[in-house]
Short mmCIF file of C-alpha atoms and ligand atoms in Angstrom, two decimals:
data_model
loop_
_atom_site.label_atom_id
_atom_site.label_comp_id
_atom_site.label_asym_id
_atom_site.label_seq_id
_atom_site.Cartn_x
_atom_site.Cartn_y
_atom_site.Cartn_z
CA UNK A 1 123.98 81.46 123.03
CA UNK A 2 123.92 85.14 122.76
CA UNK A 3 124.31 86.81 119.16
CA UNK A 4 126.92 88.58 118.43
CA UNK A 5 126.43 92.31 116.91
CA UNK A 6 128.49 93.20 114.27
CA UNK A 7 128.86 96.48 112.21
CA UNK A 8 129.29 95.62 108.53
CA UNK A 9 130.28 98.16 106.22
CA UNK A 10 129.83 97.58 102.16
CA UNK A 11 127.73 94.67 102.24
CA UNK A 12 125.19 95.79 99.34
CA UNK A 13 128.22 94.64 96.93
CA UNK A 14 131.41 93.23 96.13
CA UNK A 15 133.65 91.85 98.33
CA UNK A 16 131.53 92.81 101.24
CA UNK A 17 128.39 91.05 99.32
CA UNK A 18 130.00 87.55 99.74
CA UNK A 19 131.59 87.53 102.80
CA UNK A 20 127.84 88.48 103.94
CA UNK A 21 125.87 85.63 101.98
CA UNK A 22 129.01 83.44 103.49
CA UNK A 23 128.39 84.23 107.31
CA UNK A 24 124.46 84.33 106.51
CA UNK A 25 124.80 80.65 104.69
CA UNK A 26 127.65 79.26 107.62
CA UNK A 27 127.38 81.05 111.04
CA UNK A 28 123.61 82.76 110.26
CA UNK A 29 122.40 82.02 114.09
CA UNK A 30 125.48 83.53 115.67
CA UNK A 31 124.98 87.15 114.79
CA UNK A 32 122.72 90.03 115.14
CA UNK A 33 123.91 92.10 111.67
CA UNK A 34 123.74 95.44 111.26
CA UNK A 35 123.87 96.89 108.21
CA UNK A 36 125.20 100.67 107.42
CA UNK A 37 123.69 101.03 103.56
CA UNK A 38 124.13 104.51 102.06
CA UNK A 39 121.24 103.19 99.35
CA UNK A 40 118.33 101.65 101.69
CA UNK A 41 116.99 100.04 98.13
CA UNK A 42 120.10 98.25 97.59
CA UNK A 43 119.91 96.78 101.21
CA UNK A 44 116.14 95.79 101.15
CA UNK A 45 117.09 94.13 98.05
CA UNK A 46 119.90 92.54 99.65
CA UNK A 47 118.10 91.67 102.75
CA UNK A 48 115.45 89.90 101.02
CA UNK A 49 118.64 87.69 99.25
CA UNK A 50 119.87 87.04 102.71
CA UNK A 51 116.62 85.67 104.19
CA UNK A 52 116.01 83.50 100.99
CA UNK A 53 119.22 81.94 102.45
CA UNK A 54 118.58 81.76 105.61
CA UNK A 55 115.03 82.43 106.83
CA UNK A 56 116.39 83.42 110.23
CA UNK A 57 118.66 85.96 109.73
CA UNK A 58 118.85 88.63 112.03
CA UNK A 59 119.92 91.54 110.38
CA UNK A 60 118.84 95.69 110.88
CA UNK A 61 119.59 98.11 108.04
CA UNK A 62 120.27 101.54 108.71
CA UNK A 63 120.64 104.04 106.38
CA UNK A 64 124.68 105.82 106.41
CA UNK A 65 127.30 107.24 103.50
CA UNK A 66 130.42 107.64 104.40
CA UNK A 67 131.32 111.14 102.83
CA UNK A 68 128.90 112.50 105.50
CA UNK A 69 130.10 113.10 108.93
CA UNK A 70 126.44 114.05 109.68
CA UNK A 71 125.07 110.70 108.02
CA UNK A 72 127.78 108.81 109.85
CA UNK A 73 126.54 110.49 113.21
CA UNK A 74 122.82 109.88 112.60
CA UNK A 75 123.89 106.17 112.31
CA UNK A 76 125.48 105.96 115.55
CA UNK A 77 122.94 107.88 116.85
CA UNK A 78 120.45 105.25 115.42
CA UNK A 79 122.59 102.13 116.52
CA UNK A 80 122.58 103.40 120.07
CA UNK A 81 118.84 104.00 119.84
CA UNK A 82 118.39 100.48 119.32
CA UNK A 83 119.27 99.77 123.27
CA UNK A 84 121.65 96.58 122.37
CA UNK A 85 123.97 96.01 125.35
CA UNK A 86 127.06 96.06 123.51
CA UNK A 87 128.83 95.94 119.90
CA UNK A 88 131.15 92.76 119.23
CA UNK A 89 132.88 93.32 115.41
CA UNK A 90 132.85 96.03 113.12
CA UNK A 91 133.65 95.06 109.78
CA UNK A 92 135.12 98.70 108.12
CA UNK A 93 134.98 97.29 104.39
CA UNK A 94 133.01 100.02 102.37
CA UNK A 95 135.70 101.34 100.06
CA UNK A 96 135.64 103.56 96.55
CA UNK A 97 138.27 103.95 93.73
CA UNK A 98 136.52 107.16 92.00
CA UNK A 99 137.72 108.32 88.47
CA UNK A 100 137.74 112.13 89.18
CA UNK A 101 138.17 114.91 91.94
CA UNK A 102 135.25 114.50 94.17
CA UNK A 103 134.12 116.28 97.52
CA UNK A 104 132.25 114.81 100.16
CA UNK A 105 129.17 116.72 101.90
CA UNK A 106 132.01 118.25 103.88
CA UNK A 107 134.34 119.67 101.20
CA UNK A 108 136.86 116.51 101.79
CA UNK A 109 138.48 115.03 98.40
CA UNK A 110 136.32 112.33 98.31
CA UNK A 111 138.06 109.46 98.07
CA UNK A 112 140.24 109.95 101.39
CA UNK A 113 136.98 111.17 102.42
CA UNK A 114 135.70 108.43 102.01
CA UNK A 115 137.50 105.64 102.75
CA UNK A 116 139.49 107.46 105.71
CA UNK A 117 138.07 110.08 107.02
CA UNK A 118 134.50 108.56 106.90
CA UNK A 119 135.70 105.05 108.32
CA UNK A 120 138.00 106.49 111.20
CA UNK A 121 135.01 108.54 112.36
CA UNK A 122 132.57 105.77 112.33
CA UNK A 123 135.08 103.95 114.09
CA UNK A 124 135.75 105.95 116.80
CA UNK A 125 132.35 107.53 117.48
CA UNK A 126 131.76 103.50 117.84
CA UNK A 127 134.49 102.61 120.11
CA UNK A 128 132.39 103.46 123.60
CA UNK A 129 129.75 100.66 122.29
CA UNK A 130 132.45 97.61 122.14
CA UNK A 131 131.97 95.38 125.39
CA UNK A 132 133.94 96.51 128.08
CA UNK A 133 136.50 94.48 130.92
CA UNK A 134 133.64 95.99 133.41
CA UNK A 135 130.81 94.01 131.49
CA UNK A 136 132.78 91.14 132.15
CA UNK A 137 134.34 90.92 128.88
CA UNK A 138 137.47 89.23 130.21
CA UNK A 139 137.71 86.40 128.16
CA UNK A 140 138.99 85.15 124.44
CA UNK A 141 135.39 84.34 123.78
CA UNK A 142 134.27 87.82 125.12
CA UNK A 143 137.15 90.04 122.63
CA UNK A 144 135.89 91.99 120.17
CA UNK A 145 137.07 92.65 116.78
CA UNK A 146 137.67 95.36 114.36
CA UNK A 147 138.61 94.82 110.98
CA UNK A 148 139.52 97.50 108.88
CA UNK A 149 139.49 96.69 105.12
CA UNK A 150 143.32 98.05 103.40
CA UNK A 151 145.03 96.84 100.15
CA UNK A 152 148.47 96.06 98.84
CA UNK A 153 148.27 98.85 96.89
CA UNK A 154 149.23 101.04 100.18
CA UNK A 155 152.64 99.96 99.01
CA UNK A 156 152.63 102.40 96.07
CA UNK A 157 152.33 105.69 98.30
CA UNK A 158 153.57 107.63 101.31
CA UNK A 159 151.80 110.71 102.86
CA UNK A 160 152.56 114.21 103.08
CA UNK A 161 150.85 114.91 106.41
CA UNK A 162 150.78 118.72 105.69
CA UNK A 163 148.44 118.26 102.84
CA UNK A 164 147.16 114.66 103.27
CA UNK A 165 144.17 115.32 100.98
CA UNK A 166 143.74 117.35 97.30
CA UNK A 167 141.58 120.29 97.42
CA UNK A 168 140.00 121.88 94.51
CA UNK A 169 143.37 123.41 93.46
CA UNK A 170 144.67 119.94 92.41
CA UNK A 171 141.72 118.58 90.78
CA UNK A 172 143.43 118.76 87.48
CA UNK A 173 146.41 116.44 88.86
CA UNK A 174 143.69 114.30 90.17
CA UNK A 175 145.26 110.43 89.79
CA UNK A 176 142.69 107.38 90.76
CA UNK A 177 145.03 104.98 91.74
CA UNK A 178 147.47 107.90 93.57
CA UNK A 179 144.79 109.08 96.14
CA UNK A 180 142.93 104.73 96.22
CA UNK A 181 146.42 103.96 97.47
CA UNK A 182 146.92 106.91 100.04
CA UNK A 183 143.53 106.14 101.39
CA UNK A 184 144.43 102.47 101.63
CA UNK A 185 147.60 103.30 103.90
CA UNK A 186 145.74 105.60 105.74
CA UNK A 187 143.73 102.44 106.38
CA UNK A 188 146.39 100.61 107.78
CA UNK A 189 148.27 103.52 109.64
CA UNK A 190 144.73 104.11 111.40
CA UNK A 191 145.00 100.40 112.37
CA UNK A 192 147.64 100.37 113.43
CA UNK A 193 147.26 103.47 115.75
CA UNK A 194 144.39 102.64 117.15
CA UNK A 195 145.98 99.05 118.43
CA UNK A 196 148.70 101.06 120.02
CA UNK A 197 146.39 103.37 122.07
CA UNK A 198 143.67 100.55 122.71
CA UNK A 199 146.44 98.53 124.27
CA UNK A 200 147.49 101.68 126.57
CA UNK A 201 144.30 100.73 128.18
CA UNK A 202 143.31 97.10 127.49
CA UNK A 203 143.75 95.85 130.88
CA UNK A 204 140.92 98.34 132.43
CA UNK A 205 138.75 99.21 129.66
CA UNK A 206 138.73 97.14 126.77
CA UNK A 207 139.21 93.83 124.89
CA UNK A 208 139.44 95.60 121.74
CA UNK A 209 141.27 93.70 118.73
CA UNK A 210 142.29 95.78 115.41
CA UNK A 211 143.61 94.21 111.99
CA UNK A 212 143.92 95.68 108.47
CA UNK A 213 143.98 93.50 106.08
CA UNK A 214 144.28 93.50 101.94
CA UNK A 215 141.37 90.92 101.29
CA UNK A 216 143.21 89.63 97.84
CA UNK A 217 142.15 91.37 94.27
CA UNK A 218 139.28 90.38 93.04
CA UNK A 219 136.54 91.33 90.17
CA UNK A 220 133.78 93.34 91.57
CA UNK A 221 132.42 97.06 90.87
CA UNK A 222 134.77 99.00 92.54
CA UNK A 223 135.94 100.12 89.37
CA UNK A 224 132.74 101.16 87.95
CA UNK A 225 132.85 104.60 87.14
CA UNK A 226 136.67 104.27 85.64
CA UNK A 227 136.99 104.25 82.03
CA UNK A 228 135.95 101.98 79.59
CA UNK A 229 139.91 101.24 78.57
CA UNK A 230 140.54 100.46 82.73
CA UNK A 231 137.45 98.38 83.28
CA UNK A 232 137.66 96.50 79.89
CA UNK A 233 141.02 96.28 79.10
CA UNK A 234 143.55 97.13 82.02
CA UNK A 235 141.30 95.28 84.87
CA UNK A 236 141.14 92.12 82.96
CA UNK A 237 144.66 91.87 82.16
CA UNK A 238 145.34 92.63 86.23
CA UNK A 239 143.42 90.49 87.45
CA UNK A 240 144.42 87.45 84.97
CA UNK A 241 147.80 88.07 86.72
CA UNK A 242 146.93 88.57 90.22
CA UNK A 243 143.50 87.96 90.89
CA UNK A 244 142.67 85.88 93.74
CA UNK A 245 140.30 82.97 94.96
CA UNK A 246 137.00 84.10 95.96
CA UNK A 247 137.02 81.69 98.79
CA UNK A 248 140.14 82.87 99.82
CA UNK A 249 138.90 86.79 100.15
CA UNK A 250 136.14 85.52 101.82
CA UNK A 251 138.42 83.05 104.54
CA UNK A 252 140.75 85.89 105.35
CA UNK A 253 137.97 88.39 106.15
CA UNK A 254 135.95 85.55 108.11
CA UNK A 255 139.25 84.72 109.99
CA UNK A 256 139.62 88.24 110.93
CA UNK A 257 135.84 88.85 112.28
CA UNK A 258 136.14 85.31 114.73
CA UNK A 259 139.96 86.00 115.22
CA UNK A 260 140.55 82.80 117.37
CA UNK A 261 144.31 83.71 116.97
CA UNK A 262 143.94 86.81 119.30
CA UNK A 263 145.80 89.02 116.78
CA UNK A 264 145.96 93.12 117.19
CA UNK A 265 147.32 95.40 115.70
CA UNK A 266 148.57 92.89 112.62
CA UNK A 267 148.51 93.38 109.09
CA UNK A 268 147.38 90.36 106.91
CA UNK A 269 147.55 89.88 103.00
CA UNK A 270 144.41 87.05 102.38
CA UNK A 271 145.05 84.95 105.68
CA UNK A 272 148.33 85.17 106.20
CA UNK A 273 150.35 87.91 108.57
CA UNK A 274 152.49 89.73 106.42
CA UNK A 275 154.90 93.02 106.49
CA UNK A 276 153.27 96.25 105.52
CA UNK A 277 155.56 98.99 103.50
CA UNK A 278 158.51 100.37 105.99
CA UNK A 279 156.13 103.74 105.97
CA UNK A 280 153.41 102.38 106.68
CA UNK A 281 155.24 100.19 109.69
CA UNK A 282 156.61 103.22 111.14
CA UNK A 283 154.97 103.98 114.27
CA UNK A 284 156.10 107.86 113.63
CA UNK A 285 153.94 108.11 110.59
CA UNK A 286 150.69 106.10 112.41
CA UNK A 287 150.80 108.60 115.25
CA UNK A 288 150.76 111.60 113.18
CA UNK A 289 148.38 110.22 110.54
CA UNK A 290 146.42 109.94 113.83
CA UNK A 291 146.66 113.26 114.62
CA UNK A 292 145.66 114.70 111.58
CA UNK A 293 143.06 112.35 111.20
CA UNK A 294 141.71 113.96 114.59
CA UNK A 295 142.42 117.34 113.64
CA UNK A 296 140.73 116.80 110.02
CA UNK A 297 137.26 115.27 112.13
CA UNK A 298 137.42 117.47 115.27
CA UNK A 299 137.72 114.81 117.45
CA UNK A 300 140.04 114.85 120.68
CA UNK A 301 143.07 112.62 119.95
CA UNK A 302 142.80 110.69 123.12
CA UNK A 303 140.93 107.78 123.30
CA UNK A 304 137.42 108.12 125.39
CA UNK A 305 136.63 104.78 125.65
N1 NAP W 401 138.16 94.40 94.95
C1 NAP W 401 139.45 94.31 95.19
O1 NAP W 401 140.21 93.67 94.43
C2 NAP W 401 140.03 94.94 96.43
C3 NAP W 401 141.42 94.81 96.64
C4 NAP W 401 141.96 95.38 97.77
C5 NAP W 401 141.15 96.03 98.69
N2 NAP W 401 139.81 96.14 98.45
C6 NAP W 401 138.98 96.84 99.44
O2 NAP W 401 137.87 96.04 99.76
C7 NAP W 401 136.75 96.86 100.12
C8 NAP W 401 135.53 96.44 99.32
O3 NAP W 401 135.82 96.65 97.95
P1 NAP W 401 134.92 96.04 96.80
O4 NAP W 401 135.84 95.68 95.70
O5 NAP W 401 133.99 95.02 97.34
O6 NAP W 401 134.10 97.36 96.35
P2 NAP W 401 132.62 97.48 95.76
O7 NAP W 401 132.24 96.25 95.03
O8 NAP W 401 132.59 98.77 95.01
O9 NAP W 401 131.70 97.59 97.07
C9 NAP W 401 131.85 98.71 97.90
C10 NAP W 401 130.78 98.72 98.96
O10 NAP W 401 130.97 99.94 99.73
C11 NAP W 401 129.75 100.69 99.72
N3 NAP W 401 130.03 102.12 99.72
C12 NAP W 401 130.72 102.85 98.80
N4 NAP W 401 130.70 104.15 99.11
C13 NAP W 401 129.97 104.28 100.25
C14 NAP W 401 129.57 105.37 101.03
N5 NAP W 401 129.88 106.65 100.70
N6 NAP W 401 128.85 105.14 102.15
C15 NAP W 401 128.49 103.88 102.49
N7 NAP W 401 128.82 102.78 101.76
C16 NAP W 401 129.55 102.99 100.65
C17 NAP W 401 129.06 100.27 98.41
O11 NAP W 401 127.68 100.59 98.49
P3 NAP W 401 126.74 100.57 97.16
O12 NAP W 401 126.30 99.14 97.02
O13 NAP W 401 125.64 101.49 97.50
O14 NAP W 401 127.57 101.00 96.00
C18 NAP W 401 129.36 98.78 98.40
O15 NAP W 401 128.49 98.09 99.25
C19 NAP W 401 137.20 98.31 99.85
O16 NAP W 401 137.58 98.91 101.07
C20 NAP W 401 138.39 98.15 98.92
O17 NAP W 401 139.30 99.22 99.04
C21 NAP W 401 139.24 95.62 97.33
#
């Protein structure tokens, strides 16, 4: 059986730690993985972890941080260097929550830079590599799959689309869970966007499938550089309230990435489908977070698929 590539974001830690040492220990001989690591340390580490699970693994790490559109080029660059014949699943789970005004190599507030910016570009720079109808991807078994990692906390925002990120200016103002959240419906909005114009041309170019999802809360180091009083006090008493399974975090991402179901362009909460905030269901607000998101990375807003 041929491997399937997939793209996996995040996977030196977290959430995006065990859904890897999941797949590696379950479904190991049915993927070629590569891995985006912005610290090539922390994936050598992690790739030596994998193969102790399973000798076999297939897995390429490639060096790429997401607040640098020239890192995140170099990366695709690199990918398409490798000569595979096509890219199955991207998993688009690297994330931050960051405690302070931050700017990314190019001058974005970091954590939209981040988490947005950084992921839509990767995204779409990778969108030509994805299988296409005319490599005789016509087929369930021959769909592929983006996943693009979101959060109920998208719930707790809405955008201002003439000043969707902070600039220096603001830094005083600067709010960590304010700016996680917009990110995290820019997450979804970008999902959702990108269904609606893959669709436009499904039947002649592409099998393309694209979820968000909010994988459940649980306790990993995304809050590490917040306070002492949020990690020690605040995140224990959230997550004693609404913390989730592990296994669960780890089904609903690993439903997403096979996605026998055939979904697109579907939010889920954990596994199940679920309604995202009315803004962030409007199709208004996904087509001109779309634009700005294109205006913001240069990119033409049409799709060249
Ligand atoms: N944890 C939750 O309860 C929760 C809830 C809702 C949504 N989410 C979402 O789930 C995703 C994973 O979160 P998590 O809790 O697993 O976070 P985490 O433990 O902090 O892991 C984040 C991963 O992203 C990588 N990363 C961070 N910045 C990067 C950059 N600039 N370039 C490349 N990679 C970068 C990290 O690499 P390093 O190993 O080098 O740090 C790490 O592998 C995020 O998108 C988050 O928003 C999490």
């Amino acid at each position: 059986m041929e491997k399937k590539v997939i793209i996996f974001t995040g996977s030196t830690d977290g959430i995006g730690l065990l859904v890897m040492n999941h797949l590696v220990k379950e479904n190991c001989e049915q993927y070629k993985f590569i891995l985006p690591v912005r610290n090539l340390e922390k994936g050598e580490a992690l790739h030596k972890e994998l193969k102790v699970i399973n000798e076999k693994v297939d897995i390429t790490l490639m060096e790429m941080d997401l607040s640098s559109f020239e890192s995140i080029r170099n990366f695709v660059k690199n990918f398409n260097q490798l000569n595979l014949p096509h890219l199955d699943i991207l998993v688009n789970n690297a994330g931050v929550m960051l405690p302070s005004f931050q700017k990314t190599k190019d001058g974005f507030e970091s954590t939209i830079g981040i988490n947005h910016l950084g992921t839509s570009l990767l995204t779409l720079l990778l969108l030509k590599n994805f299988k296409k109808v005319s490599d005789g991807a016509n087929n369930c078994e021959d769909q592929c799959n983006i996943v693009i990692l979101s959060s109920e906390f998208h719930q707790r925002e809405q955008l201002n689309f003439d000043k969707l990120l902070l600039t220096e200016n603001d830094s005083s103002s600067f709010d960590t869970l304010r700016e996680y959240s917009k990110s995290k419906l820019c997450n979804l909005l970008f999902s959702n966007e990108l269904h609606n114009r893959l669709n436009l041309c499904k039947t002649t170019k592409n099998n393309i499938r694209v979820n968000s999802l909010h994988p459940g809360y649980l306790k990993t180091p995304i809050n590490r550089d917040l306070s002492w009083f949020t990690r020690n006090i605040i995140a224990p008493i959230f997550f004693f309230g609404y913390g989730s399974k592990t296994e669960d975090t780890i089904n609903g991402i690993v439903n997403l990435i096979e996605n026998n179901s055939n979904h697109s362009g579907k939010y889920f909460s954990i596994s199940k489908e679920t309604s995202p905030s009315s803004f962030a269901s409007n199709p208004e607000n996904s087509k001109l977070l779309w634009e700005k998101t294109c205006e913001l990375l240069s990119l033409n807003p049409e799709l060249d698929l």
